[in-house]
């Protein structure tokens, strides 16, 4: 497990100057989205080590191209299975002085993200490590026009399954909203929580925002117990702090479940909270069957993110 | 054993047995029911976190270790439930209630004794003089179990003996725990024969091994302990009689089914519940018919009490339906000719002949509303065209149709009717006149409930077979719904189109699992055999119809017709179903 007893965590916004420097290690996903290697390409020359987590999707959309690029640029390809909780850390983490790490969350599925974060947090031995979580927003692609069946519904991994609590404790759902039709509503119907905090992302491309609102309108039609909270993808540090503060205010009296649908940046925040405040948070994932028509994502050229500082003693 | 789909009222019925609920119950039935009660209810709900503990194989643990950890969690929750029950029986408000005061015990006088004794029975260390401390220790127990689970996963403990090592509580057995807890409490409060009823809710959520243990406890011979369990209909492991020692319905327990295969029964219950909503909202002077209006002719099950004038040409309501379809639909015209039905003579027919025609009304109605007869292609009898489908059709509105759609399911009744009655009340208060809730608003409310329902169904994961074959609940429902729509509306007219199916042997295990999930959510309803027997719990060879809640979405009549093998439906060409009503 991750020993938090001798650590302090803080979250900060990122300036563009900060991310221009060198990194000890960069982690990203070799996936099927076109934007998969967007950030990796940018930091290739500024990183001592660059690790590509192979999501293994041969023949699917841009995967073959992304894998070829990784191999031809000396990216250390790590199989997804090597991140498994029961395995040793597959990365060489910097043990001396300060560490600067970068995690590109853009194309990572939530489970892989949770395992990667676990390995990175567990492997941090420097007295101070800065972990930059970056996200490359994509150009708008319309979502599937129908409900997509779920392929999996359960904790994101077996560390983040939460802890059983006094049965009198009400369940509070921290729900990240995505633009998939009906998914958030289905989650609420499944859990039947006492209260829902629904986090609606606001980005630059308003088409995403409109689609998120449209897809989730029924969630708010019986809004007595659903609170809507907007967060900006341009200010993710603020969102992380908000998430953490709300959780801490409810921690003692409720069973907390995070279901981070929507942008992976929000998922990374939820997963981080899960590890930092283990075992009080259950982080749940629902993965839907892939809809190839709406799955391709091209980076719009911008980058957003936040910095996690880990001080150990 | 309460058996019913989601929303059928299982949890409410169990919770209502608790003293705190009985105190607040104001029904006219209350006095007679409470007088009969001779037990104190202990309510225990299964929790999703128990199964989520073992749903992943990141760091696998042995089946035996899983079992004892799950058992420890369950037992701890049982212990919490007993504390809740003790709190209830010591509530002085019971003394003011002539029927409930028999349950009261001044527990404060023996608090220290009970807590110390229970802590000892439950293997909780340390001095435990109060309920507060006892409860806190149960919280620590949960944390211990969580830590133990993590230790096993991290490889710091392996095997049952290591797990047991410092944690003797993992060996507490449910049945024995139950008995010793009752012994202890009864001895401490000086009521050695006091009866307790353990109400275990959502049995289907708990791990299979645990479920069997609880189920087997139904064979307990301790007269002080009663068990009431709630369960979703599809729980294969309990109902498939692999093992002769499992409890038998009628002998070891009484099954109570909370679903209504016949719509008349569902409508009757729904009407009672809806009327109680009116009372709750102080609208007793209004009737459901006044608020919602009657459904259109042939929208719901037609009654045989309609006057003969409805059959009379040219203006009888039922005559007009038959006549219009006769004019538009060659296959219906042929059918009438073949059977020698002269619809102009319906008032003069025998009642049995009219009854035969009456059975066709809903099919006729559905074809008229949902088929586009202006487009004819090829053999027009067998390849009809669908009318544009954007909104829920008004045919499903009006009180008779609404109650049929709700299937006697309290959640659906409240979901559809409660907001509409609320808006009616607001209108009455604002405008001092009572106008019926308009059809469009009723249709929109049905749509909202169906959207939520389908969203829920979409989050039920695939059932996967080892062969890689997958089956999803939504796709199964859509395929069946579309098939039935085609058979009722688009194909050649049939007096009994396919509106039910039998689960035959060719249906795969993955499809059975998906079907089971759908049944548990109420998407399909068991149709009893001709003798009225139910094969609850068994899926193969059983007959099902689609829930009427989904009828508006698939534009199906509110009735059930002929059956077909499910494998025939699933192997037929699939028409993609889109829901764009958002």
mmCIF file of C-alpha atoms in Angstrom, chain B residues 102-361:
data_model
loop_
_atom_site.group_PDB
_atom_site.id
_atom_site.type_symbol
_atom_site.label_atom_id
_atom_site.label_comp_id
_atom_site.label_asym_id
_atom_site.label_seq_id
_atom_site.Cartn_x
_atom_site.Cartn_y
_atom_site.Cartn_z
ATOM 1 C CA UNK B 102 -46.003 -4.366 24.641
ATOM 2 C CA UNK B 103 -42.643 -4.131 22.847
ATOM 3 C CA UNK B 104 -41.136 -1.541 25.172
ATOM 4 C CA UNK B 105 -38.268 -2.416 27.462
ATOM 5 C CA UNK B 106 -36.424 0.043 29.663
ATOM 6 C CA UNK B 107 -33.054 -1.014 28.395
ATOM 7 C CA UNK B 108 -31.255 1.783 30.227
ATOM 8 C CA UNK B 109 -31.483 -0.163 33.451
ATOM 9 C CA UNK B 110 -29.534 -3.058 31.983
ATOM 10 C CA UNK B 111 -27.437 -1.165 29.426
ATOM 11 C CA UNK B 112 -24.140 -1.993 30.986
ATOM 12 C CA UNK B 113 -25.042 -5.659 31.405
ATOM 13 C CA UNK B 114 -26.323 -6.057 27.836
ATOM 14 C CA UNK B 115 -23.387 -4.213 26.292
ATOM 15 C CA UNK B 116 -20.797 -6.176 28.208
ATOM 16 C CA UNK B 117 -22.516 -9.452 27.434
ATOM 17 C CA UNK B 118 -22.909 -8.666 23.748
ATOM 18 C CA UNK B 119 -19.338 -7.441 23.470
ATOM 19 C CA UNK B 120 -18.224 -10.732 24.945
ATOM 20 C CA UNK B 121 -20.428 -12.767 22.563
ATOM 21 C CA UNK B 122 -19.292 -10.716 19.619
ATOM 22 C CA UNK B 123 -15.619 -11.015 20.575
ATOM 23 C CA UNK B 124 -15.100 -7.284 21.010
ATOM 24 C CA UNK B 125 -12.263 -6.561 23.366
ATOM 25 C CA UNK B 126 -12.202 -4.154 26.258
ATOM 26 C CA UNK B 127 -14.665 -2.598 28.631
ATOM 27 C CA UNK B 128 -17.991 -1.894 26.914
ATOM 28 C CA UNK B 129 -20.470 -0.331 29.317
ATOM 29 C CA UNK B 130 -22.633 1.625 26.866
ATOM 30 C CA UNK B 131 -24.342 1.269 23.496
ATOM 31 C CA UNK B 132 -22.311 4.178 22.183
ATOM 32 C CA UNK B 133 -19.063 2.393 22.965
ATOM 33 C CA UNK B 134 -20.414 -0.881 21.577
ATOM 34 C CA UNK B 135 -21.344 0.841 18.347
ATOM 35 C CA UNK B 136 -17.943 2.492 18.136
ATOM 36 C CA UNK B 137 -16.275 -0.866 18.556
ATOM 37 C CA UNK B 138 -18.292 -2.238 15.667
ATOM 38 C CA UNK B 139 -16.910 0.636 13.608
ATOM 39 C CA UNK B 140 -13.418 -0.416 14.603
ATOM 40 C CA UNK B 141 -14.317 -3.990 13.695
ATOM 41 C CA UNK B 142 -15.208 -2.835 10.165
ATOM 42 C CA UNK B 143 -11.900 -1.083 9.953
ATOM 43 C CA UNK B 144 -10.123 -4.240 11.145
ATOM 44 C CA UNK B 145 -11.850 -6.251 8.449
ATOM 45 C CA UNK B 146 -10.789 -3.696 5.854
ATOM 46 C CA UNK B 147 -7.213 -3.820 7.067
ATOM 47 C CA UNK B 148 -7.287 -7.602 7.138
ATOM 48 C CA UNK B 149 -8.497 -7.645 3.549
ATOM 49 C CA UNK B 150 -5.660 -5.369 2.521
ATOM 50 C CA UNK B 151 -3.118 -7.490 4.426
ATOM 51 C CA UNK B 152 -4.287 -10.589 2.582
ATOM 52 C CA UNK B 153 -4.150 -8.822 -0.745
ATOM 53 C CA UNK B 154 -0.704 -7.415 -0.066
ATOM 54 C CA UNK B 155 0.530 -10.898 0.777
ATOM 55 C CA UNK B 156 1.196 -10.116 4.404
ATOM 56 C CA UNK B 157 -1.267 -12.765 5.408
ATOM 57 C CA UNK B 158 -2.152 -15.803 3.405
ATOM 58 C CA UNK B 159 -4.387 -18.731 4.099
ATOM 59 C CA UNK B 160 -7.227 -19.091 6.474
ATOM 60 C CA UNK B 161 -5.158 -19.977 9.559
ATOM 61 C CA UNK B 162 -3.123 -16.776 9.319
ATOM 62 C CA UNK B 163 -6.265 -14.744 8.836
ATOM 63 C CA UNK B 164 -7.851 -16.419 11.834
ATOM 64 C CA UNK B 165 -4.687 -16.008 13.900
ATOM 65 C CA UNK B 166 -5.329 -12.664 15.558
ATOM 66 C CA UNK B 167 -8.932 -12.340 14.533
ATOM 67 C CA UNK B 168 -11.103 -14.992 16.161
ATOM 68 C CA UNK B 169 -14.227 -13.050 15.192
ATOM 69 C CA UNK B 170 -13.900 -14.342 11.624
ATOM 70 C CA UNK B 171 -15.083 -17.709 12.853
ATOM 71 C CA UNK B 172 -18.403 -16.422 14.144
ATOM 72 C CA UNK B 173 -21.079 -18.349 12.293
ATOM 73 C CA UNK B 174 -24.258 -16.567 11.297
ATOM 74 C CA UNK B 175 -26.776 -19.027 12.754
ATOM 75 C CA UNK B 176 -24.905 -19.431 16.012
ATOM 76 C CA UNK B 177 -24.323 -15.682 16.279
ATOM 77 C CA UNK B 178 -28.019 -15.125 15.824
ATOM 78 C CA UNK B 179 -28.960 -17.608 18.506
ATOM 79 C CA UNK B 180 -26.414 -16.432 21.073
ATOM 80 C CA UNK B 181 -27.299 -12.788 20.498
ATOM 81 C CA UNK B 182 -30.982 -13.509 21.062
ATOM 82 C CA UNK B 183 -30.143 -15.624 24.120
ATOM 83 C CA UNK B 184 -28.052 -12.793 25.553
ATOM 84 C CA UNK B 185 -30.517 -9.997 24.945
ATOM 85 C CA UNK B 186 -33.505 -11.975 26.154
ATOM 86 C CA UNK B 187 -31.682 -13.028 29.301
ATOM 87 C CA UNK B 188 -30.589 -9.464 30.054
ATOM 88 C CA UNK B 189 -34.041 -7.944 29.579
ATOM 89 C CA UNK B 190 -35.755 -10.756 31.440
ATOM 90 C CA UNK B 191 -37.868 -11.949 28.469
ATOM 91 C CA UNK B 192 -36.445 -15.331 27.653
ATOM 92 C CA UNK B 193 -39.062 -16.123 25.045
ATOM 93 C CA UNK B 194 -39.119 -12.785 23.294
ATOM 94 C CA UNK B 195 -39.366 -13.234 19.559
ATOM 95 C CA UNK B 196 -37.162 -11.530 17.024
ATOM 96 C CA UNK B 197 -37.599 -11.265 13.299
ATOM 97 C CA UNK B 198 -34.440 -10.810 11.248
ATOM 98 C CA UNK B 199 -35.316 -8.998 8.033
ATOM 99 C CA UNK B 200 -32.527 -9.456 5.499
ATOM 100 C CA UNK B 201 -32.966 -7.235 2.488
ATOM 101 C CA UNK B 202 -31.470 -7.618 -1.014
ATOM 102 C CA UNK B 203 -30.176 -11.096 -0.535
ATOM 103 C CA UNK B 204 -29.091 -11.202 -4.170
ATOM 104 C CA UNK B 205 -26.356 -8.641 -3.503
ATOM 105 C CA UNK B 206 -24.436 -10.698 -0.978
ATOM 106 C CA UNK B 207 -21.820 -13.237 -2.110
ATOM 107 C CA UNK B 208 -23.231 -16.605 -3.080
ATOM 108 C CA UNK B 209 -21.669 -18.598 -0.244
ATOM 109 C CA UNK B 210 -23.135 -16.242 2.312
ATOM 110 C CA UNK B 211 -26.499 -16.207 0.604
ATOM 111 C CA UNK B 212 -26.730 -19.958 0.959
ATOM 112 C CA UNK B 213 -25.909 -19.776 4.655
ATOM 113 C CA UNK B 214 -28.662 -17.234 5.285
ATOM 114 C CA UNK B 215 -31.121 -19.113 3.118
ATOM 115 C CA UNK B 216 -30.432 -22.350 4.945
ATOM 116 C CA UNK B 217 -31.130 -20.597 8.218
ATOM 117 C CA UNK B 218 -34.794 -20.687 7.146
ATOM 118 C CA UNK B 219 -34.714 -24.257 8.426
ATOM 119 C CA UNK B 220 -33.863 -23.092 11.929
ATOM 120 C CA UNK B 221 -35.969 -24.658 14.645
ATOM 121 C CA UNK B 222 -35.547 -21.899 17.241
ATOM 122 C CA UNK B 223 -39.104 -20.616 17.742
ATOM 123 C CA UNK B 224 -37.861 -17.234 18.921
ATOM 124 C CA UNK B 225 -36.193 -16.437 15.644
ATOM 125 C CA UNK B 226 -38.097 -15.656 12.497
ATOM 126 C CA UNK B 227 -36.451 -14.822 9.211
ATOM 127 C CA UNK B 228 -37.881 -12.647 6.481
ATOM 128 C CA UNK B 229 -35.755 -12.371 3.401
ATOM 129 C CA UNK B 230 -36.102 -10.295 0.301
ATOM 130 C CA UNK B 231 -34.776 -11.373 -3.032
ATOM 131 C CA UNK B 232 -34.952 -10.504 -6.689
ATOM 132 C CA UNK B 233 -36.689 -13.121 -8.833
ATOM 133 C CA UNK B 234 -33.619 -14.350 -10.652
ATOM 134 C CA UNK B 235 -31.301 -15.961 -8.146
ATOM 135 C CA UNK B 236 -30.355 -19.150 -9.834
ATOM 136 C CA UNK B 237 -28.183 -20.553 -7.123
ATOM 137 C CA UNK B 238 -30.995 -20.634 -4.615
ATOM 138 C CA UNK B 239 -33.739 -22.015 -6.751
ATOM 139 C CA UNK B 240 -32.019 -24.617 -8.797
ATOM 140 C CA UNK B 241 -32.534 -27.730 -6.702
ATOM 141 C CA UNK B 242 -29.065 -29.149 -6.874
ATOM 142 C CA UNK B 243 -29.024 -29.766 -3.181
ATOM 143 C CA UNK B 244 -31.750 -31.640 -1.294
ATOM 144 C CA UNK B 245 -31.015 -29.801 1.913
ATOM 145 C CA UNK B 246 -32.099 -26.369 0.751
ATOM 146 C CA UNK B 247 -35.296 -24.998 2.258
ATOM 147 C CA UNK B 248 -38.447 -25.666 0.296
ATOM 148 C CA UNK B 249 -41.252 -23.236 -0.389
ATOM 149 C CA UNK B 250 -44.422 -24.108 1.445
ATOM 150 C CA UNK B 251 -42.545 -26.244 3.928
ATOM 151 C CA UNK B 252 -39.733 -24.146 5.295
ATOM 152 C CA UNK B 253 -40.853 -20.746 4.130
ATOM 153 C CA UNK B 254 -43.722 -18.916 2.481
ATOM 154 C CA UNK B 255 -42.860 -17.146 -0.741
ATOM 155 C CA UNK B 256 -44.656 -13.888 -1.382
ATOM 156 C CA UNK B 257 -44.438 -12.634 -4.936
ATOM 157 C CA UNK B 258 -44.579 -8.906 -5.407
ATOM 158 C CA UNK B 259 -45.295 -8.852 -9.102
ATOM 159 C CA UNK B 260 -48.557 -9.193 -10.987
ATOM 160 C CA UNK B 261 -48.648 -11.386 -14.070
ATOM 161 C CA UNK B 262 -52.228 -10.286 -14.664
ATOM 162 C CA UNK B 263 -52.800 -6.620 -15.249
ATOM 163 C CA UNK B 264 -56.188 -6.602 -13.502
ATOM 164 C CA UNK B 265 -54.492 -7.370 -10.180
ATOM 165 C CA UNK B 266 -51.786 -4.793 -10.805
ATOM 166 C CA UNK B 267 -54.351 -2.159 -11.685
ATOM 167 C CA UNK B 268 -56.335 -2.908 -8.541
ATOM 168 C CA UNK B 269 -53.281 -2.488 -6.333
ATOM 169 C CA UNK B 270 -52.136 0.547 -8.272
ATOM 170 C CA UNK B 271 -55.503 2.189 -7.793
ATOM 171 C CA UNK B 272 -55.321 1.631 -4.037
ATOM 172 C CA UNK B 273 -51.879 3.152 -3.861
ATOM 173 C CA UNK B 274 -52.836 6.066 -6.094
ATOM 174 C CA UNK B 275 -55.895 6.756 -3.954
ATOM 175 C CA UNK B 276 -53.713 6.784 -0.884
ATOM 176 C CA UNK B 277 -51.568 9.401 -2.623
ATOM 177 C CA UNK B 278 -54.683 11.499 -3.068
ATOM 178 C CA UNK B 279 -55.457 11.185 0.642
ATOM 179 C CA UNK B 280 -51.905 12.089 1.551
ATOM 180 C CA UNK B 281 -52.185 15.234 -0.558
ATOM 181 C CA UNK B 282 -55.618 16.049 0.835
ATOM 182 C CA UNK B 283 -57.295 15.528 -2.508
ATOM 183 C CA UNK B 284 -59.819 12.953 -1.362
ATOM 184 C CA UNK B 285 -62.596 14.840 -3.087
ATOM 185 C CA UNK B 286 -60.946 14.327 -6.462
ATOM 186 C CA UNK B 287 -61.030 11.015 -8.246
ATOM 187 C CA UNK B 288 -58.274 9.495 -10.326
ATOM 188 C CA UNK B 289 -60.608 9.553 -13.335
ATOM 189 C CA UNK B 290 -61.153 13.255 -12.873
ATOM 190 C CA UNK B 291 -57.463 14.041 -12.513
ATOM 191 C CA UNK B 292 -56.174 11.885 -15.350
ATOM 192 C CA UNK B 293 -59.226 11.257 -17.466
ATOM 193 C CA UNK B 294 -60.193 7.895 -18.861
ATOM 194 C CA UNK B 295 -57.913 6.232 -21.327
ATOM 195 C CA UNK B 296 -58.928 6.162 -24.942
ATOM 196 C CA UNK B 297 -60.957 3.263 -26.171
ATOM 197 C CA UNK B 298 -58.898 0.060 -26.377
ATOM 198 C CA UNK B 299 -55.799 1.659 -24.888
ATOM 199 C CA UNK B 300 -55.962 -0.598 -21.859
ATOM 200 C CA UNK B 301 -57.751 -3.895 -21.237
ATOM 201 C CA UNK B 302 -61.283 -3.335 -22.559
ATOM 202 C CA UNK B 303 -64.068 -4.051 -20.142
ATOM 203 C CA UNK B 304 -67.062 -6.142 -20.945
ATOM 204 C CA UNK B 305 -69.317 -3.648 -19.262
ATOM 205 C CA UNK B 306 -69.368 -1.184 -22.116
ATOM 206 C CA UNK B 307 -72.861 -0.602 -23.553
ATOM 207 C CA UNK B 308 -73.790 -2.221 -26.852
ATOM 208 C CA UNK B 309 -73.839 1.184 -28.450
ATOM 209 C CA UNK B 310 -70.040 1.191 -28.596
ATOM 210 C CA UNK B 311 -70.267 -1.670 -31.080
ATOM 211 C CA UNK B 312 -72.938 -0.077 -33.227
ATOM 212 C CA UNK B 313 -72.293 1.383 -36.684
ATOM 213 C CA UNK B 314 -71.555 4.062 -37.643
ATOM 214 C CA UNK B 315 -70.550 5.929 -34.478
ATOM 215 C CA UNK B 316 -69.851 3.335 -31.827
ATOM 216 C CA UNK B 317 -66.277 3.800 -30.546
ATOM 217 C CA UNK B 318 -65.350 0.181 -30.935
ATOM 218 C CA UNK B 319 -67.059 -0.154 -34.257
ATOM 219 C CA UNK B 320 -65.118 2.788 -35.626
ATOM 220 C CA UNK B 321 -61.805 1.193 -34.669
ATOM 221 C CA UNK B 322 -62.651 -2.051 -36.443
ATOM 222 C CA UNK B 323 -64.093 -0.262 -39.436
ATOM 223 C CA UNK B 324 -61.097 1.986 -39.887
ATOM 224 C CA UNK B 325 -58.625 -0.861 -39.773
ATOM 225 C CA UNK B 326 -60.828 -2.908 -42.057
ATOM 226 C CA UNK B 327 -60.603 -0.105 -44.548
ATOM 227 C CA UNK B 328 -56.852 0.477 -44.265
ATOM 228 C CA UNK B 329 -55.386 -2.956 -43.608
ATOM 229 C CA UNK B 330 -55.986 -5.653 -46.237
ATOM 230 C CA UNK B 331 -54.714 -8.372 -43.895
ATOM 231 C CA UNK B 332 -57.253 -7.389 -41.262
ATOM 232 C CA UNK B 333 -59.973 -7.329 -43.877
ATOM 233 C CA UNK B 334 -58.990 -10.824 -44.934
ATOM 234 C CA UNK B 335 -59.024 -11.964 -41.356
ATOM 235 C CA UNK B 336 -62.561 -10.704 -40.816
ATOM 236 C CA UNK B 337 -63.708 -12.357 -43.993
ATOM 237 C CA UNK B 338 -62.090 -15.659 -43.151
ATOM 238 C CA UNK B 339 -63.682 -15.716 -39.740
ATOM 239 C CA UNK B 340 -66.932 -14.422 -41.105
ATOM 240 C CA UNK B 341 -67.078 -11.515 -38.707
ATOM 241 C CA UNK B 342 -69.469 -8.840 -39.880
ATOM 242 C CA UNK B 343 -68.543 -5.870 -37.769
ATOM 243 C CA UNK B 344 -71.733 -4.056 -38.725
ATOM 244 C CA UNK B 345 -73.640 -6.769 -36.887
ATOM 245 C CA UNK B 346 -71.642 -6.651 -33.664
ATOM 246 C CA UNK B 347 -74.558 -5.482 -31.467
ATOM 247 C CA UNK B 348 -76.521 -8.501 -32.674
ATOM 248 C CA UNK B 349 -73.786 -11.050 -32.127
ATOM 249 C CA UNK B 350 -73.692 -13.409 -29.204
ATOM 250 C CA UNK B 351 -71.691 -12.263 -26.234
ATOM 251 C CA UNK B 352 -69.095 -14.947 -26.882
ATOM 252 C CA UNK B 353 -68.575 -13.728 -30.449
ATOM 253 C CA UNK B 354 -68.285 -10.159 -29.259
ATOM 254 C CA UNK B 355 -65.812 -11.304 -26.614
ATOM 255 C CA UNK B 356 -63.634 -12.771 -29.366
ATOM 256 C CA UNK B 357 -63.659 -9.464 -31.169
ATOM 257 C CA UNK B 358 -63.092 -7.558 -27.970
ATOM 258 C CA UNK B 359 -59.798 -9.384 -27.513
ATOM 259 C CA UNK B 360 -58.624 -7.846 -30.764
ATOM 260 C CA UNK B 361 -59.294 -4.245 -29.820
#
